[in-house]
């Protein structure tokens, strides 16, 4: 089952000719998420050949415009394309009025429901969304206004059945689910141990998203062991004072979080428009954490 992230926008507040504002398109086990929705996100979705109508959950980290100005346009296009299936938007509570007011002014009615779930009510260890395959968590970041990070993670998987061996030994198919759940099967006085008929489950995977935030070691517990960590790196160390003043991070600070969190791979993004290249971001991040890459619009990463 596929788990991948496509970066739709890798820039900070001011868009440039090659960097849109924040948005990540995440596919996890056939579930489709959009994280943040900066201006122009729907155009990026089209440009990179992704499916607009598949998106069922939209996660908005905070209400700085470069993280949500694209939302009303995206919802409107979903409607024009004939959508009837509802969308759930997890966001700061104030977003609901903003979006509904924009639609009302133009007398626009959507043919689908938009459920707004306020992030203010969430507790970091309780999932904001859960189904049989995955869980999504929200956790607080350290920014100028209330801001949340997100973690999408697969649930514990079942063991893989060795069907031929099970059939050869006379096990009935009705017992297969039990073996996959690592339970012992008793049949006609015989005992069948799951470890003899199944292989260990595939490892669960997770993706953690942190934008925008100042350096905050409290994040470690929320993102630890993630296969992929996205962490903003608006600045480099040369602009460390500016980073502190604006509650953003430097590439080195992002890498420190990755290092402390034991994540597998670090993805940097939200680059200030002042940088023409991200070479310096990469060089200083690698001092702290080796497995790091810089986001580009359109970059797709398999987790
Ligand atoms: Zn911000």
Short mmCIF file of C-alpha atoms and ligand atoms in Angstrom, two decimals:
data_model
loop_
_atom_site.label_atom_id
_atom_site.label_comp_id
_atom_site.label_asym_id
_atom_site.label_seq_id
_atom_site.Cartn_x
_atom_site.Cartn_y
_atom_site.Cartn_z
CA UNK A 1 0.00 0.00 0.00
CA UNK A 2 1.36 3.34 -1.01
CA UNK A 3 2.31 6.08 1.45
CA UNK A 4 3.69 9.17 -0.24
CA UNK A 5 3.94 12.92 0.07
CA UNK A 6 3.96 15.44 -2.79
CA UNK A 7 5.18 18.94 -1.98
CA UNK A 8 2.84 21.44 -3.66
CA UNK A 9 4.45 24.49 -2.12
CA UNK A 10 7.92 24.80 -0.62
CA UNK A 11 8.11 28.57 -0.12
CA UNK A 12 7.32 30.86 2.82
CA UNK A 13 4.89 33.82 2.94
CA UNK A 14 5.84 35.43 -0.38
CA UNK A 15 5.41 33.13 -3.39
CA UNK A 16 8.17 33.17 -6.02
CA UNK A 17 8.21 31.98 -9.62
CA UNK A 18 9.31 28.52 -8.55
CA UNK A 19 8.02 28.21 -4.99
CA UNK A 20 4.35 28.27 -4.04
CA UNK A 21 3.20 28.76 -0.44
CA UNK A 22 2.70 25.74 1.83
CA UNK A 23 0.71 22.65 0.87
CA UNK A 24 1.49 18.93 1.00
CA UNK A 25 -0.60 16.24 -0.71
CA UNK A 26 -0.42 12.99 1.23
CA UNK A 27 -1.66 9.57 0.13
CA UNK A 28 -1.66 6.91 2.82
CA UNK A 29 -3.21 3.49 2.16
CA UNK A 30 -5.69 4.95 -0.33
CA UNK A 31 -6.67 7.82 1.96
CA UNK A 32 -6.03 11.31 0.58
CA UNK A 33 -5.02 14.24 2.77
CA UNK A 34 -4.12 17.82 2.03
CA UNK A 35 -1.97 19.52 4.66
CA UNK A 36 -2.15 23.31 4.44
CA UNK A 37 -3.59 25.04 1.42
CA UNK A 38 -1.67 28.16 0.43
CA UNK A 39 -2.79 30.33 -2.47
CA UNK A 40 -2.64 28.45 -5.78
CA UNK A 41 -2.75 24.98 -4.24
CA UNK A 42 -5.46 23.79 -6.63
CA UNK A 43 -3.31 24.80 -9.60
CA UNK A 44 -0.39 22.84 -8.18
CA UNK A 45 -2.62 19.78 -7.72
CA UNK A 46 -3.45 19.97 -11.43
CA UNK A 47 0.09 20.75 -12.50
CA UNK A 48 1.43 17.64 -10.79
CA UNK A 49 -1.38 15.38 -12.03
CA UNK A 50 -2.95 14.69 -8.63
CA UNK A 51 -6.62 14.11 -7.97
CA UNK A 52 -8.62 16.97 -6.46
CA UNK A 53 -11.78 15.01 -5.71
CA UNK A 54 -9.97 12.22 -3.86
CA UNK A 55 -9.06 14.59 -1.03
CA UNK A 56 -11.33 13.83 1.93
CA UNK A 57 -9.44 15.41 4.82
CA UNK A 58 -7.82 18.86 4.87
CA UNK A 59 -5.51 19.80 7.73
CA UNK A 60 -4.75 23.51 8.20
CA UNK A 61 -1.87 24.23 10.59
CA UNK A 62 -2.65 27.89 11.33
CA UNK A 63 -4.26 31.02 9.97
CA UNK A 64 -1.34 32.86 8.43
CA UNK A 65 -2.49 33.42 4.86
CA UNK A 66 0.24 31.40 3.18
CA UNK A 67 -1.25 28.29 4.80
CA UNK A 68 -4.94 28.70 3.91
CA UNK A 69 -5.61 31.40 1.27
CA UNK A 70 -6.12 28.63 -1.32
CA UNK A 71 -8.89 26.85 0.54
CA UNK A 72 -11.98 28.71 -0.63
CA UNK A 73 -10.84 28.34 -4.26
CA UNK A 74 -10.20 24.65 -3.84
CA UNK A 75 -13.63 24.03 -2.26
CA UNK A 76 -15.28 26.07 -4.98
CA UNK A 77 -13.57 24.04 -7.73
CA UNK A 78 -14.53 20.78 -6.02
CA UNK A 79 -18.15 21.98 -6.24
CA UNK A 80 -17.88 23.05 -9.88
CA UNK A 81 -16.50 19.62 -10.74
CA UNK A 82 -19.66 18.06 -9.33
CA UNK A 83 -18.58 16.93 -5.92
CA UNK A 84 -21.22 15.56 -3.55
CA UNK A 85 -19.00 13.73 -1.07
CA UNK A 86 -18.26 15.72 2.11
CA UNK A 87 -14.89 17.08 3.20
CA UNK A 88 -13.59 17.40 6.75
CA UNK A 89 -11.39 20.38 7.55
CA UNK A 90 -9.29 20.28 10.73
CA UNK A 91 -8.24 23.83 11.48
CA UNK A 92 -8.24 26.61 14.07
CA UNK A 93 -11.89 27.32 14.93
CA UNK A 94 -11.89 30.79 13.34
CA UNK A 95 -11.41 29.39 9.84
CA UNK A 96 -15.00 28.23 9.54
CA UNK A 97 -16.50 31.75 9.61
CA UNK A 98 -13.84 33.07 7.24
CA UNK A 99 -14.58 30.44 4.59
CA UNK A 100 -18.37 30.45 5.00
CA UNK A 101 -18.47 34.26 4.76
CA UNK A 102 -16.45 34.23 1.53
CA UNK A 103 -18.87 31.74 0.01
CA UNK A 104 -21.97 33.62 1.25
CA UNK A 105 -20.88 36.97 -0.19
CA UNK A 106 -20.90 35.43 -3.66
CA UNK A 107 -24.11 33.53 -2.92
CA UNK A 108 -22.19 30.32 -3.55
CA UNK A 109 -23.68 27.08 -2.28
CA UNK A 110 -21.64 23.92 -2.23
CA UNK A 111 -23.30 20.61 -3.11
CA UNK A 112 -21.29 18.87 -0.42
CA UNK A 113 -20.86 19.35 3.30
CA UNK A 114 -17.73 20.82 4.85
CA UNK A 115 -17.27 19.68 8.43
CA UNK A 116 -14.96 21.95 10.38
CA UNK A 117 -13.21 20.33 13.33
CA UNK A 118 -11.56 22.94 15.60
CA UNK A 119 -7.99 22.07 16.54
CA UNK A 120 -8.32 24.02 19.80
CA UNK A 121 -10.18 21.02 21.28
CA UNK A 122 -7.54 18.46 20.42
CA UNK A 123 -5.24 16.61 22.79
CA UNK A 124 -1.88 15.52 21.32
CA UNK A 125 -2.23 11.84 22.26
CA UNK A 126 -5.81 11.44 21.03
CA UNK A 127 -6.15 11.09 17.28
CA UNK A 128 -8.15 13.78 15.47
CA UNK A 129 -9.01 11.11 12.89
CA UNK A 130 -8.83 7.34 12.94
CA UNK A 131 -10.02 4.48 10.75
CA UNK A 132 -9.04 0.85 10.46
CA UNK A 133 -5.73 1.56 8.74
CA UNK A 134 -4.39 4.82 10.13
CA UNK A 135 -4.47 7.55 12.77
CA UNK A 136 -3.89 11.30 12.51
CA UNK A 137 -2.66 13.39 15.42
CA UNK A 138 -2.37 17.16 15.92
CA UNK A 139 0.11 18.74 18.34
CA UNK A 140 1.01 22.35 19.23
CA UNK A 141 3.87 24.19 17.54
CA UNK A 142 5.58 27.35 18.80
CA UNK A 143 4.59 30.21 16.51
CA UNK A 144 3.20 33.77 16.71
CA UNK A 145 -0.40 32.58 16.60
CA UNK A 146 -1.87 29.19 17.63
CA UNK A 147 -0.38 26.61 15.28
CA UNK A 148 -0.50 22.82 15.07
CA UNK A 149 1.71 20.16 13.55
CA UNK A 150 0.34 16.84 12.29
CA UNK A 151 1.36 13.22 12.28
CA UNK A 152 -0.19 10.61 10.00
CA UNK A 153 0.65 7.07 11.02
CA UNK A 154 -0.34 3.60 10.00
CA UNK A 155 -1.88 1.33 12.59
CA UNK A 156 -0.23 -1.90 13.65
CA UNK A 157 -0.53 -4.29 10.72
CA UNK A 158 -1.59 -7.94 10.67
CA UNK A 159 0.92 -10.78 10.24
CA UNK A 160 1.37 -12.15 6.72
CA UNK A 161 -0.15 -15.60 6.25
CA UNK A 162 1.79 -18.44 4.58
CA UNK A 163 -1.33 -19.78 2.89
CA UNK A 164 0.12 -22.91 1.28
CA UNK A 165 1.65 -24.15 4.51
CA UNK A 166 -1.58 -23.49 6.41
CA UNK A 167 -3.65 -25.39 3.83
CA UNK A 168 -1.17 -28.29 3.66
CA UNK A 169 -1.44 -28.74 7.42
CA UNK A 170 -5.22 -28.88 7.17
CA UNK A 171 -6.09 -25.49 8.63
CA UNK A 172 -9.51 -24.19 7.65
CA UNK A 173 -9.71 -20.81 5.95
CA UNK A 174 -12.03 -19.54 8.66
CA UNK A 175 -9.07 -19.63 11.08
CA UNK A 176 -6.80 -17.50 8.91
CA UNK A 177 -7.88 -14.14 10.39
CA UNK A 178 -7.04 -15.42 13.89
CA UNK A 179 -3.54 -16.46 12.85
CA UNK A 180 -3.00 -13.08 11.17
CA UNK A 181 -3.95 -11.42 14.45
CA UNK A 182 -1.25 -13.55 16.16
CA UNK A 183 -3.80 -15.75 17.98
CA UNK A 184 -3.48 -19.50 18.62
CA UNK A 185 -5.93 -21.77 16.76
CA UNK A 186 -7.27 -24.99 18.32
CA UNK A 187 -8.81 -27.45 15.86
CA UNK A 188 -9.73 -31.12 16.43
CA UNK A 189 -7.49 -31.39 19.47
CA UNK A 190 -4.52 -29.87 17.62
CA UNK A 191 -2.87 -26.56 18.42
CA UNK A 192 -1.63 -24.29 15.64
CA UNK A 193 0.79 -21.55 16.61
CA UNK A 194 0.65 -18.31 14.59
CA UNK A 195 4.44 -18.08 14.33
CA UNK A 196 4.46 -21.36 12.34
CA UNK A 197 2.01 -20.09 9.72
CA UNK A 198 2.64 -16.36 9.49
CA UNK A 199 5.50 -13.94 8.98
CA UNK A 200 5.97 -10.82 11.14
CA UNK A 201 3.81 -7.85 10.13
CA UNK A 202 5.21 -5.16 7.86
CA UNK A 203 6.52 -2.18 9.80
CA UNK A 204 4.15 0.73 10.31
CA UNK A 205 5.12 4.02 8.68
CA UNK A 206 4.52 7.62 9.71
CA UNK A 207 4.82 11.16 8.41
CA UNK A 208 5.16 14.20 10.69
CA UNK A 209 4.61 17.79 9.50
CA UNK A 210 5.89 20.85 11.40
CA UNK A 211 5.26 24.26 9.89
CA UNK A 212 5.57 27.03 11.12
CA UNK A 213 7.53 26.90 14.33
CA UNK A 214 10.42 28.28 16.30
CA UNK A 215 12.93 25.72 17.56
CA UNK A 216 11.06 23.75 20.22
CA UNK A 217 12.45 20.59 21.79
CA UNK A 218 8.92 19.73 23.00
CA UNK A 219 8.23 18.62 19.43
CA UNK A 220 10.53 15.64 19.82
CA UNK A 221 7.94 13.53 21.63
CA UNK A 222 5.33 14.13 18.91
CA UNK A 223 7.52 13.37 15.90
CA UNK A 224 9.90 10.74 17.27
CA UNK A 225 10.74 7.77 15.05
CA UNK A 226 8.78 9.17 12.08
CA UNK A 227 9.91 7.74 8.74
CA UNK A 228 9.73 11.23 7.30
CA UNK A 229 9.76 14.52 9.20
CA UNK A 230 8.91 17.73 7.40
CA UNK A 231 10.22 20.67 9.42
CA UNK A 232 10.20 24.27 8.31
CA UNK A 233 13.57 25.93 7.72
CA UNK A 234 12.56 29.45 6.75
CA UNK A 235 16.07 30.74 7.47
CA UNK A 236 19.72 29.73 7.84
CA UNK A 237 21.88 30.42 10.89
CA UNK A 238 23.04 33.75 9.44
CA UNK A 239 19.46 35.02 9.99
CA UNK A 240 19.09 33.35 13.38
CA UNK A 241 17.94 36.57 15.08
CA UNK A 242 15.28 37.13 12.43
CA UNK A 243 14.18 33.50 12.90
CA UNK A 244 13.76 34.05 16.64
CA UNK A 245 11.83 37.30 16.19
CA UNK A 246 9.38 35.75 13.72
CA UNK A 247 9.04 32.36 15.48
CA UNK A 248 10.57 30.43 12.61
CA UNK A 249 13.47 27.98 12.49
CA UNK A 250 16.84 27.79 10.83
CA UNK A 251 17.86 24.72 8.85
CA UNK A 252 20.28 23.77 11.62
CA UNK A 253 17.53 23.97 14.25
CA UNK A 254 15.25 21.77 12.13
CA UNK A 255 18.07 19.24 11.82
CA UNK A 256 18.57 19.26 15.60
CA UNK A 257 14.92 18.28 16.06
CA UNK A 258 15.35 15.48 13.50
CA UNK A 259 18.45 14.24 15.26
CA UNK A 260 16.86 14.24 18.73
CA UNK A 261 13.71 12.56 17.36
CA UNK A 262 15.45 9.63 15.71
CA UNK A 263 13.48 10.14 12.50
CA UNK A 264 14.63 8.36 9.35
CA UNK A 265 14.57 11.25 6.90
CA UNK A 266 14.21 15.04 7.19
CA UNK A 267 12.53 17.23 4.60
CA UNK A 268 13.17 20.98 4.87
CA UNK A 269 10.83 23.61 3.43
CA UNK A 270 9.04 26.97 3.87
CA UNK A 271 12.12 28.76 2.52
CA UNK A 272 12.15 32.54 2.70
CA UNK A 273 11.91 34.23 -0.71
CA UNK A 274 15.26 35.93 0.04
CA UNK A 275 17.16 32.70 -0.81
CA UNK A 276 17.77 31.91 -4.45
CA UNK A 277 19.25 28.54 -3.58
CA UNK A 278 18.88 26.11 -0.68
CA UNK A 279 22.49 24.89 -0.78
CA UNK A 280 23.32 26.68 2.49
CA UNK A 281 20.25 25.18 4.18
CA UNK A 282 21.42 21.72 3.20
CA UNK A 283 25.02 22.25 4.24
CA UNK A 284 24.18 23.50 7.73
CA UNK A 285 21.46 20.88 8.31
CA UNK A 286 23.89 18.07 7.45
CA UNK A 287 26.14 19.14 10.31
CA UNK A 288 23.42 17.89 12.66
CA UNK A 289 21.58 15.28 10.62
CA UNK A 290 22.81 13.44 7.53
CA UNK A 291 19.63 12.14 5.85
CA UNK A 292 18.13 15.47 4.84
CA UNK A 293 16.73 16.92 1.62
CA UNK A 294 15.33 20.32 0.65
CA UNK A 295 11.79 20.51 -0.70
CA UNK A 296 11.06 21.66 -4.24
CA UNK A 297 7.58 22.19 -5.62
CA UNK A 298 6.49 18.93 -7.22
CA UNK A 299 8.90 16.75 -5.23
CA UNK A 300 7.31 13.42 -4.36
CA UNK A 301 8.67 11.20 -1.60
CA UNK A 302 7.70 7.58 -0.96
CA UNK A 303 7.63 6.76 2.71
ZN1 LIG B 1 3.04 31.34 10.03
#
